[in-house]
Coordinates of C-alpha atoms in Angstrom, one line a residue:
Chain A
X10 CA 10.6 -9.3 33.9
X11 CA 9.9 -12.7 32.5
X12 CA 5.5 -12.2 31.7
X13 CA 3.6 -14.9 32.9
X14 CA 0.7 -15.8 31.6
X15 CA -0.2 -18.1 28.4
X16 CA 2.4 -17.4 25.1
X17 CA -0.2 -16.1 22.4
X18 CA 1.6 -16.9 19.7
X19 CA 4.7 -19.4 19.7
X20 CA 5.9 -20.2 16.3
X21 CA 8.4 -24.0 16.7
X22 CA 10.7 -23.6 13.8
X23 CA 8.8 -22.8 11.3
X24 CA 10.0 -22.8 8.2
X25 CA 7.9 -21.3 5.3
X26 CA 8.7 -22.0 1.1
X27 CA 7.1 -21.0 -2.2
X28 CA 6.4 -23.1 -5.6
X29 CA 8.4 -20.7 -7.8
X30 CA 6.6 -20.8 -11.5
X31 CA 9.7 -22.2 -13.0
X32 CA 9.2 -25.6 -10.3
X33 CA 12.0 -24.5 -8.1
X34 CA 10.9 -24.3 -3.7
X35 CA 11.8 -21.3 -2.6
X36 CA 12.2 -20.8 1.4
X37 CA 11.7 -17.5 2.1
X38 CA 12.0 -17.6 6.2
X39 CA 14.3 -21.0 7.6
X40 CA 13.3 -22.4 11.4
X41 CA 12.2 -19.2 12.8
X42 CA 11.0 -19.5 16.7
X43 CA 9.3 -16.8 18.1
X44 CA 7.0 -16.4 21.2
X45 CA 4.7 -13.8 22.4
X46 CA 3.6 -13.6 25.9
X47 CA 0.2 -12.5 26.3
X48 CA 0.2 -8.7 26.8
X49 CA 3.6 -8.4 24.8
X50 CA 4.5 -6.2 21.5
X51 CA 6.8 -7.6 20.1
X52 CA 8.4 -6.0 16.8
X53 CA 10.2 -7.7 13.9
X54 CA 12.4 -5.6 11.9
X55 CA 14.5 -7.2 8.8
X56 CA 15.1 -6.3 5.3
X57 CA 13.1 -5.8 2.9
X58 CA 11.7 -9.0 0.9
X59 CA 13.6 -10.8 4.1
X60 CA 10.1 -12.6 5.3
X61 CA 8.4 -9.9 8.0
X62 CA 5.0 -10.3 6.4
X63 CA 5.7 -14.3 5.5
X64 CA 6.1 -14.9 9.1
X65 CA 2.8 -12.7 10.3
X66 CA 0.4 -14.6 7.5
X67 CA 2.1 -17.4 8.7
X68 CA 0.3 -16.9 12.5
X69 CA -2.9 -15.3 10.7
X70 CA -3.2 -18.6 8.8
X71 CA -3.5 -17.1 6.2
X72 CA -0.6 -19.6 5.2
X73 CA 0.7 -23.2 5.8
X74 CA 3.6 -23.6 6.8
X75 CA 6.7 -26.4 5.4
X76 CA 8.0 -27.5 8.6
X77 CA 7.7 -26.9 12.1
X78 CA 4.7 -25.5 14.2
X79 CA 2.4 -22.5 14.8
X80 CA 0.0 -22.3 18.6
X81 CA -1.8 -20.0 19.8
X82 CA -2.6 -19.7 23.6
X83 CA -1.0 -23.7 23.6
X84 CA -3.5 -24.7 20.6
X85 CA -2.2 -26.4 17.8
X86 CA -3.6 -23.8 14.5
X87 CA -5.6 -25.2 12.1
X88 CA -7.1 -22.5 9.2
X89 CA -7.2 -18.7 10.2
X90 CA -6.6 -18.0 13.6
X91 CA -9.5 -16.4 14.8
X92 CA -7.6 -14.5 17.3
X93 CA -6.3 -12.8 15.6
X94 CA -6.8 -9.1 14.0
X95 CA -5.1 -8.0 11.1
X96 CA -3.7 -5.0 10.1
X97 CA -2.8 -4.9 6.3
X98 CA 0.3 -2.9 5.4
X99 CA -1.9 -1.8 1.9
X100 CA -5.8 -0.6 2.1
X101 CA -7.8 -3.0 2.9
X102 CA -10.8 -1.4 3.7
X103 CA -14.1 -2.5 1.8
X104 CA -14.5 0.1 -0.5
X105 CA -18.3 0.6 -1.0
X106 CA -18.5 0.5 2.6
X107 CA -18.9 3.9 4.5
X108 CA -16.4 4.3 7.6
X109 CA -18.5 3.4 10.5
X110 CA -20.8 0.8 7.9
X111 CA -16.2 -1.4 7.2
X112 CA -15.9 -0.7 11.3
X113 CA -18.9 -2.1 12.6
X114 CA -19.2 -5.4 9.4
X115 CA -16.8 -7.2 11.8
X116 CA -19.1 -7.3 14.3
X117 CA -22.7 -7.4 12.2
X118 CA -21.2 -11.0 10.9
X119 CA -21.2 -11.9 13.9
X120 CA -24.7 -11.5 14.6
X121 CA -24.5 -8.8 16.1
X122 CA -28.0 -6.4 15.3
X123 CA -27.1 -3.7 12.8
X124 CA -28.3 -1.1 15.4
X125 CA -26.2 -2.2 18.1
X126 CA -23.1 -2.8 15.4
X127 CA -23.4 0.8 14.4
X128 CA -23.3 2.0 18.0
X129 CA -20.3 0.3 18.7
X130 CA -19.1 1.5 15.4
X131 CA -19.5 4.7 15.7
X132 CA -18.3 4.6 19.4
X133 CA -15.2 3.3 18.1
X134 CA -14.8 6.2 15.0
X135 CA -14.8 8.7 17.6
X136 CA -11.5 6.9 19.4
X137 CA -9.7 7.1 16.6
X138 CA -11.0 10.3 16.3
X139 CA -13.0 9.8 13.1
X140 CA -16.5 10.3 14.8
X141 CA -17.6 13.1 12.1
X142 CA -16.6 11.1 9.0
X143 CA -18.5 8.0 9.7
X144 CA -20.1 8.4 6.1
X145 CA -17.7 9.3 4.0
X146 CA -16.5 6.3 1.8
X147 CA -12.9 5.4 1.8
X148 CA -12.1 7.1 -1.3
X149 CA -13.0 10.1 0.6
X150 CA -10.6 9.8 3.3
X151 CA -6.8 10.7 3.3
X152 CA -4.4 7.5 4.2
X153 CA -3.5 8.5 7.6
X154 CA -7.6 8.7 7.9
X155 CA -8.0 5.1 6.3
X156 CA -5.8 3.3 9.0
X157 CA -7.0 5.1 11.4
X158 CA -10.7 3.0 9.8
X159 CA -8.7 0.0 9.6
X160 CA -7.5 0.5 13.1
X161 CA -10.9 0.8 14.6
X162 CA -12.7 -2.0 12.1
X163 CA -9.6 -4.7 13.9
X164 CA -10.4 -3.5 17.1
X165 CA -13.8 -3.3 17.2
X166 CA -13.5 -7.6 17.5
X167 CA -12.2 -7.1 20.3
X168 CA -9.5 -9.4 19.2
X169 CA -7.2 -11.0 22.1
X170 CA -3.7 -10.8 19.2
X171 CA -3.3 -7.8 17.1
X172 CA -1.0 -8.7 14.2
X173 CA 0.4 -5.4 12.2
X174 CA 2.1 -6.0 8.9
X175 CA 4.1 -2.6 8.5
X176 CA 1.0 -0.2 9.4
X177 CA 2.2 2.8 8.8
X178 CA 4.6 2.4 5.4
X179 CA 2.3 3.8 3.6
X180 CA 1.9 7.5 5.9
X181 CA 4.2 10.2 5.9
X182 CA 6.8 10.7 8.9
X183 CA 4.3 13.2 11.1
X184 CA 1.4 11.2 10.1
X185 CA 3.6 7.9 11.4
X186 CA 4.4 9.2 15.2
X187 CA 0.8 10.2 15.3
X188 CA -1.0 6.7 14.4
X189 CA 2.1 5.5 16.4
X190 CA 1.1 7.1 19.6
X191 CA -2.6 6.5 18.7
X192 CA -1.9 2.8 18.6
X193 CA 0.0 2.6 22.0
X194 CA -2.8 4.9 23.3
X195 CA -5.5 2.2 22.4
X196 CA -3.0 -1.0 24.0
X197 CA -2.9 0.3 26.6
X198 CA -6.7 0.3 27.1
X199 CA -6.0 -3.7 27.2
X200 CA -2.6 -4.8 26.0
X201 CA -3.5 -7.7 23.9
X202 CA -0.1 -9.2 22.3
X203 CA 0.9 -7.3 19.0
X204 CA 3.4 -8.7 16.8
X205 CA 4.4 -6.2 15.0
X206 CA 6.2 -6.3 11.5
X207 CA 8.4 -3.1 10.4
X208 CA 11.3 -2.4 8.8
X209 CA 12.1 1.1 10.2
X210 CA 14.1 -0.2 13.4
X211 CA 12.8 3.3 15.8
X212 CA 9.7 2.9 15.1
X213 CA 9.8 -0.8 16.5
X214 CA 12.0 0.3 19.5
X215 CA 9.6 3.4 19.9
X216 CA 7.0 1.0 19.9
X217 CA 7.8 -1.9 21.3
X218 CA 9.1 -4.3 24.3
X219 CA 10.9 -6.9 22.7
X220 CA 12.4 -6.0 19.5
X221 CA 13.4 -9.2 16.9
X222 CA 16.2 -9.0 13.8
X223 CA 16.1 -11.2 11.3
X224 CA 18.3 -11.7 8.4
X225 CA 18.6 -10.9 4.8
X226 CA 16.3 -13.3 2.5
X227 CA 15.9 -16.2 1.1
X228 CA 16.0 -18.7 3.9
X229 CA 15.7 -15.7 6.4
X230 CA 16.8 -16.7 10.2
X231 CA 15.5 -15.1 13.5
X232 CA 19.3 -13.9 14.5
X233 CA 18.7 -11.4 17.5
X234 CA 16.0 -10.6 20.2
X235 CA 16.4 -6.8 21.9
X236 CA 14.3 -5.9 25.2
X237 CA 12.8 -2.7 25.0
X238 CA 13.2 -1.8 28.5
X239 CA 12.4 2.2 28.0
X240 CA 9.3 3.3 30.6
X241 CA 6.0 3.5 29.2
X242 CA 3.6 5.6 28.7
X243 CA 6.2 6.6 25.6
X244 CA 5.7 9.1 23.2
X245 CA 7.2 8.1 20.6
X246 CA 8.5 11.4 19.4
X247 CA 9.7 11.9 22.6
X248 CA 11.7 8.5 23.6
X249 CA 13.5 8.9 21.0
X250 CA 15.3 11.8 22.3
X251 CA 16.8 9.5 25.2
X252 CA 19.4 8.5 26.0
X253 CA 18.5 4.6 26.9
X254 CA 17.1 4.8 23.0
X255 CA 20.4 5.8 21.4
X256 CA 22.3 3.5 22.9
X257 CA 19.7 0.2 22.1
X258 CA 19.5 2.1 18.3
X259 CA 23.2 1.6 18.1
X260 CA 23.3 -1.9 19.4
X261 CA 20.7 -3.5 16.9
X262 CA 21.8 -1.1 13.9
X263 CA 25.1 -2.6 14.6
X264 CA 23.5 -6.3 14.1
X265 CA 21.1 -5.0 11.1
X266 CA 23.1 -2.7 9.2
X267 CA 24.8 -6.3 7.2
X268 CA 22.0 -7.8 6.8
X269 CA 20.6 -4.7 5.4
X270 CA 23.6 -4.7 2.8
X271 CA 22.7 -8.1 2.6
X272 CA 19.6 -7.4 1.4
X273 CA 20.2 -4.5 -1.0
X274 CA 23.1 -6.9 -2.7
X275 CA 20.1 -9.5 -3.3
X276 CA 18.1 -7.4 -4.2
X277 CA 20.1 -5.0 -7.1
X278 CA 21.1 -8.7 -8.8
X279 CA 17.7 -9.9 -8.6
X280 CA 17.0 -6.9 -10.9
X281 CA 19.7 -7.6 -13.1
X282 CA 18.8 -11.1 -13.5
Chain B
X10 CA -14.7 28.1 -22.7
X11 CA -17.1 28.9 -20.7
X12 CA -20.3 27.0 -20.8
X13 CA -22.0 29.8 -22.9
X14 CA -20.1 29.6 -25.6
X15 CA -19.6 25.6 -25.7
X16 CA -23.7 25.9 -25.7
X17 CA -23.6 28.3 -28.4
X18 CA -21.1 26.4 -31.1
X19 CA -22.4 23.1 -30.1
X20 CA -26.0 24.6 -31.9
X21 CA -23.9 26.5 -34.3
X22 CA -23.0 23.0 -35.9
X23 CA -26.5 21.7 -35.8
X24 CA -27.5 24.6 -37.4
X25 CA -25.0 25.0 -39.4
X26 CA -25.1 21.1 -41.0
X27 CA -29.2 21.7 -41.3
X28 CA -29.4 25.0 -43.0
X29 CA -26.0 23.5 -46.0
X30 CA -28.6 20.2 -46.1
X31 CA -31.4 22.3 -46.4
X32 CA -29.7 24.4 -49.3
X33 CA -27.7 21.7 -51.1
X34 CA -31.2 19.8 -51.1
X35 CA -33.7 22.4 -52.3
X36 CA -31.1 25.5 -54.1
X37 CA -29.9 24.5 -57.7
X38 CA -26.1 25.0 -57.9
X39 CA -25.0 25.8 -61.8
X40 CA -28.2 24.5 -63.1
X41 CA -28.4 21.1 -61.0
X42 CA -29.3 20.1 -57.3
X43 CA -26.2 18.8 -55.6
X44 CA -28.3 16.4 -53.5
X45 CA -31.3 15.4 -55.0
X46 CA -34.1 14.8 -52.9
X47 CA -34.9 11.4 -54.0
X48 CA -31.4 10.7 -51.9
X49 CA -31.0 12.7 -49.3
X50 CA -34.4 14.4 -48.5
X51 CA -34.4 18.2 -46.7
X52 CA -34.8 18.8 -43.0
X53 CA -38.0 21.0 -43.2
X54 CA -39.7 17.8 -44.8
X55 CA -38.1 14.9 -42.1
X56 CA -39.0 17.9 -39.4
X57 CA -42.6 17.9 -40.3
X58 CA -42.7 14.0 -40.6
X59 CA -41.0 14.2 -37.0
X60 CA -43.7 16.8 -36.3
X61 CA -47.0 13.9 -38.4
X62 CA -45.6 11.3 -35.8
X63 CA -46.0 13.2 -32.5
X64 CA -49.3 14.7 -33.3
X65 CA -51.0 11.6 -34.5
X66 CA -49.5 9.8 -32.1
X67 CA -48.7 7.4 -34.3
X68 CA -45.0 7.1 -32.7
X69 CA -45.7 6.1 -28.9
X70 CA -46.7 2.8 -29.8
X71 CA -43.8 2.0 -32.0
X72 CA -41.7 3.9 -29.1
X73 CA -43.4 2.0 -26.2
X74 CA -42.6 -1.1 -27.9
X75 CA -39.0 -0.8 -29.0
X76 CA -38.6 0.6 -25.2
X77 CA -40.1 -2.2 -23.6
X78 CA -38.5 -4.8 -25.7
X79 CA -34.6 -3.3 -24.2
X80 CA -35.3 -3.5 -21.0
X81 CA -36.7 -7.0 -21.3
X82 CA -33.5 -7.2 -22.9
X83 CA -31.4 -5.6 -20.5
X84 CA -33.0 -7.7 -17.6
X85 CA -33.1 -11.3 -18.6
X86 CA -29.1 -10.5 -20.9
X87 CA -27.6 -9.0 -17.0
X88 CA -29.6 -12.0 -14.8
X89 CA -27.7 -14.8 -17.2
X90 CA -24.2 -13.2 -17.3
X91 CA -24.6 -12.2 -13.3
X92 CA -25.4 -15.9 -12.6
X93 CA -22.7 -17.4 -15.2
X94 CA -20.4 -14.6 -14.2
X95 CA -20.6 -15.9 -10.6
X96 CA -20.5 -19.3 -11.6
X97 CA -17.6 -19.0 -13.6
X98 CA -15.1 -17.1 -11.7
X99 CA -16.2 -19.7 -8.7
X100 CA -15.2 -23.0 -10.2
X101 CA -12.7 -22.3 -12.5
X102 CA -12.4 -26.1 -14.2
X103 CA -16.0 -24.9 -15.7
X104 CA -14.7 -21.6 -16.8
X105 CA -11.7 -23.5 -18.7
X106 CA -14.2 -26.1 -20.3
X107 CA -16.0 -23.3 -21.0
X108 CA -13.8 -20.8 -22.2
X109 CA -13.3 -21.9 -26.0
X110 CA -17.2 -22.0 -26.6
X111 CA -18.1 -18.5 -24.8
X112 CA -15.1 -16.5 -27.5
X113 CA -16.3 -18.2 -30.2
X114 CA -20.4 -17.6 -29.4
X115 CA -19.2 -13.9 -28.5
X116 CA -16.8 -13.8 -31.9
X117 CA -20.3 -14.3 -33.9
X118 CA -21.3 -11.6 -35.2
X119 CA -25.4 -11.6 -33.4
X120 CA -27.2 -10.0 -36.5
X121 CA -26.5 -13.4 -38.7
X122 CA -28.3 -14.8 -35.3
X123 CA -31.9 -12.6 -36.2
X124 CA -33.5 -15.4 -38.8
X125 CA -33.1 -17.7 -36.4
X126 CA -34.8 -16.3 -33.7
X127 CA -37.3 -14.7 -36.0
X128 CA -37.9 -18.8 -36.6
X129 CA -37.8 -19.6 -33.0
X130 CA -39.3 -16.7 -31.1
X131 CA -41.7 -15.7 -33.8
X132 CA -42.0 -12.1 -35.3
X133 CA -43.4 -10.6 -32.2
X134 CA -41.7 -8.9 -29.2
X135 CA -39.7 -12.1 -28.7
X136 CA -37.0 -12.5 -31.2
X137 CA -35.3 -8.7 -30.2
X138 CA -35.1 -9.9 -27.1
X139 CA -33.5 -12.6 -27.8
X140 CA -31.0 -10.7 -30.0
X141 CA -30.7 -8.3 -27.5
X142 CA -30.1 -11.0 -24.7
X143 CA -26.9 -12.3 -26.5
X144 CA -25.9 -9.2 -26.8
X145 CA -26.2 -7.3 -23.2
X146 CA -25.3 -11.1 -21.9
X147 CA -22.0 -11.3 -22.9
X148 CA -21.3 -7.7 -21.4
X149 CA -22.9 -8.3 -18.3
X150 CA -21.0 -11.8 -17.8
X151 CA -17.5 -10.5 -18.6
X152 CA -17.3 -8.0 -16.2
X153 CA -19.3 -9.8 -13.5
X154 CA -16.7 -12.2 -13.8
X155 CA -13.5 -9.8 -14.0
X156 CA -15.0 -8.2 -11.0
X157 CA -15.4 -11.7 -9.2
X158 CA -11.7 -11.9 -10.3
X159 CA -10.4 -9.1 -9.2
X160 CA -11.3 -8.5 -5.8
X161 CA -7.6 -7.5 -4.1
X162 CA -6.1 -9.9 -1.9
X163 CA -5.4 -7.9 0.5
X164 CA -9.5 -7.3 1.0
X165 CA -10.3 -10.1 0.9
X166 CA -7.8 -11.9 3.8
X167 CA -9.1 -8.5 5.3
X168 CA -13.4 -10.5 5.6
X169 CA -11.7 -13.4 5.8
X170 CA -9.6 -12.3 9.4
X171 CA -12.7 -10.9 10.2
X172 CA -14.9 -13.9 10.6
X173 CA -16.4 -13.8 7.0
X174 CA -17.5 -17.4 6.0
X175 CA -17.6 -17.8 2.0
X176 CA -21.4 -16.7 2.7
X177 CA -20.6 -13.5 3.6
X178 CA -17.8 -12.9 1.5
X179 CA -20.0 -13.3 -1.1
X180 CA -22.8 -11.1 -0.2
X181 CA -19.7 -8.5 1.6
X182 CA -16.8 -8.8 -0.9
X183 CA -18.0 -10.7 -4.2
X184 CA -20.6 -9.4 -5.0
X185 CA -20.4 -5.3 -4.0
X186 CA -17.5 -5.8 -6.3
X187 CA -18.8 -8.0 -9.2
X188 CA -22.0 -5.0 -9.5
X189 CA -19.5 -2.3 -9.6
X190 CA -17.7 -3.4 -12.6
X191 CA -20.9 -4.5 -14.1
X192 CA -22.4 -0.8 -13.7
X193 CA -19.8 0.7 -14.6
X194 CA -20.4 -1.0 -18.0
X195 CA -23.9 0.1 -17.9
X196 CA -23.7 2.3 -20.4
X197 CA -22.5 -0.2 -23.4
X198 CA -24.7 -2.8 -21.7
X199 CA -27.9 -1.0 -21.7
X200 CA -27.2 0.5 -25.0
X201 CA -26.4 -2.8 -26.6
X202 CA -30.1 -3.9 -25.3
X203 CA -31.3 -1.0 -28.0
X204 CA -29.4 -1.8 -30.6
X205 CA -30.6 -5.6 -30.2
X206 CA -34.0 -4.6 -29.8
X207 CA -34.0 -2.2 -33.2
X208 CA -31.7 -4.7 -35.5
X209 CA -34.4 -7.4 -34.7
X210 CA -37.9 -4.8 -35.7
X211 CA -35.4 -3.8 -38.6
X212 CA -34.7 -7.4 -40.0
X213 CA -38.7 -8.5 -39.6
X214 CA -41.5 -7.2 -37.2
X215 CA -44.9 -5.3 -36.7
X216 CA -44.2 -2.6 -34.9
X217 CA -41.1 -0.7 -33.2
X218 CA -38.5 2.2 -34.2
X219 CA -36.9 -0.6 -36.1
X220 CA -40.1 -1.4 -38.2
X221 CA -40.7 2.3 -38.7
X222 CA -37.6 2.5 -40.6
X223 CA -37.7 -0.7 -42.2
X224 CA -41.3 0.2 -43.3
X225 CA -40.1 3.5 -45.0
X226 CA -37.3 2.6 -46.5
X227 CA -39.2 0.3 -48.1
X228 CA -41.6 2.3 -49.9
X229 CA -38.0 4.7 -50.6
X230 CA -39.6 7.4 -48.2
X231 CA -36.5 9.1 -47.5
X232 CA -37.2 11.9 -45.2
X233 CA -39.2 8.6 -42.9
X234 CA -35.6 6.8 -42.7
X235 CA -34.5 10.2 -41.4
X236 CA -37.3 10.8 -38.7
X237 CA -36.9 7.6 -37.3
X238 CA -33.1 8.3 -37.3
X239 CA -33.3 11.1 -35.0
X240 CA -36.3 9.5 -33.2
X241 CA -33.6 6.6 -32.3
X242 CA -30.7 8.9 -31.3
X243 CA -32.9 11.2 -28.6
X244 CA -34.5 7.9 -27.5
X245 CA -31.0 6.3 -26.3
X246 CA -29.6 10.2 -25.7
X247 CA -32.8 9.8 -22.6
X248 CA -32.3 6.4 -21.9
X249 CA -28.5 6.8 -21.6
X250 CA -28.9 10.6 -19.1
X251 CA -31.1 8.1 -17.1
X252 CA -28.1 4.7 -17.1
X253 CA -26.0 8.4 -15.6
X254 CA -28.0 9.6 -12.9
X255 CA -28.8 5.3 -11.8
X256 CA -24.7 5.0 -12.4
X257 CA -24.1 7.7 -9.6
X258 CA -26.5 6.9 -7.2
X259 CA -25.0 3.6 -7.5
X260 CA -21.4 3.7 -7.4
X261 CA -21.1 7.0 -4.9
X262 CA -18.2 5.5 -3.5
X263 CA -16.6 5.5 -6.5
X264 CA -14.0 8.7 -6.8
X265 CA -14.7 8.6 -10.7
X266 CA -18.4 8.6 -9.9
X267 CA -17.4 11.7 -7.6
X268 CA -15.3 13.2 -10.0
X269 CA -18.1 13.4 -12.6
X270 CA -20.0 16.1 -11.2

């Protein structure tokens, strides 16, 4: 069931390299090719330190690839990706703004009158279940609540592409499931293209249409691409009980496992050196 | 320890200190007074001096002058510190060129500048303001510089991804971050503004609390020196209370500011 329509994000042989402090060049990602169709939810899974987030930053335009090309809706990407909303792993809310101001800012900077921006921000806070917390500053909210505000902050701008970098990583297991369901609910309303990075294979299968596996770094490559044909709408906690889910999990894990071990060995060696 | 007990003990310390002071300066032990009143005065004299200052109203003029000098030093020093702090943080090359000179000037004990300022700006208000400015400027400058530099990369990237241009990043990200650093050092910078004013007055002036202390010292009026010190302490405490109130209002988004109550 190949989706028709334009390709939202296309990476062609994207290579990302960093110059280290001692002058050597570290190749994080080597010749990664990936296409995310309009309305498609793609999860990238890989061992720690494999350059998943690096790849996401390339798609966002925060990082320039050393080689290869990035195209957004068939246009070569120059500078920042204006079509994308980015949900960061770490806290990225402005600590000096209240929840509602954090959400409204994305509209205000494009010239939306403040009154209208606040009204729409209040609506979005309601959609993420924080209608009563508009006046709170980020430090007065729990980790899960901050993620909800961040989600509203990104979605209020109605980006065509959603880039998510382990957004639920710092949350506890229950909150992650709730946030996952919230994300699916909001996403199913208007099906944006999503590129979702995680190290949690179960989360990836439960959320995505496609799961892409990356090898351990350095010079990480894309080594697998699975279509997840589980029916939608899904409930994160229930979909995990299904037989198809287990079959997919076993199949993908057999590939991922070796890379995780490689990544683990490398990280311990790097620690010893 | 309950609040009442604490307050009781705090008052007790003051009372004991005052009683001991009064005792050793007035009652002879083994035929002589341990603390000669000529050098140590005594609490009663000091207190009556303070009462005299306030009852005659002499003190208000000096307090007003010192307050005015402190405010001017704080405002001018802060404005300069914010401007240069921002400039250096956004232009690393400029910062690198000026770095040794900034360190050099900051290493200089500011008191030695007082005679120069007295020559340049006269014995009036402005020489004291200048001294305060050299103190306040560096505190604000270093904090604003740090505040701009230390904006978390994620917050900055988030601003960019939300579509902010450089001007909007300045207004919504760099500026609040820099101000929060500056406000967190408000006690220090306000304190230094007062120090600049008082030290300047002490070294040469026609009015102000520092001048009052210096005058008393000049005629060996130890009671006057102590009285001046007490009034100065109360003055600084009062200003500090105002700063705390302002700080609580400005840093309401900060976890530390809230935990204070």
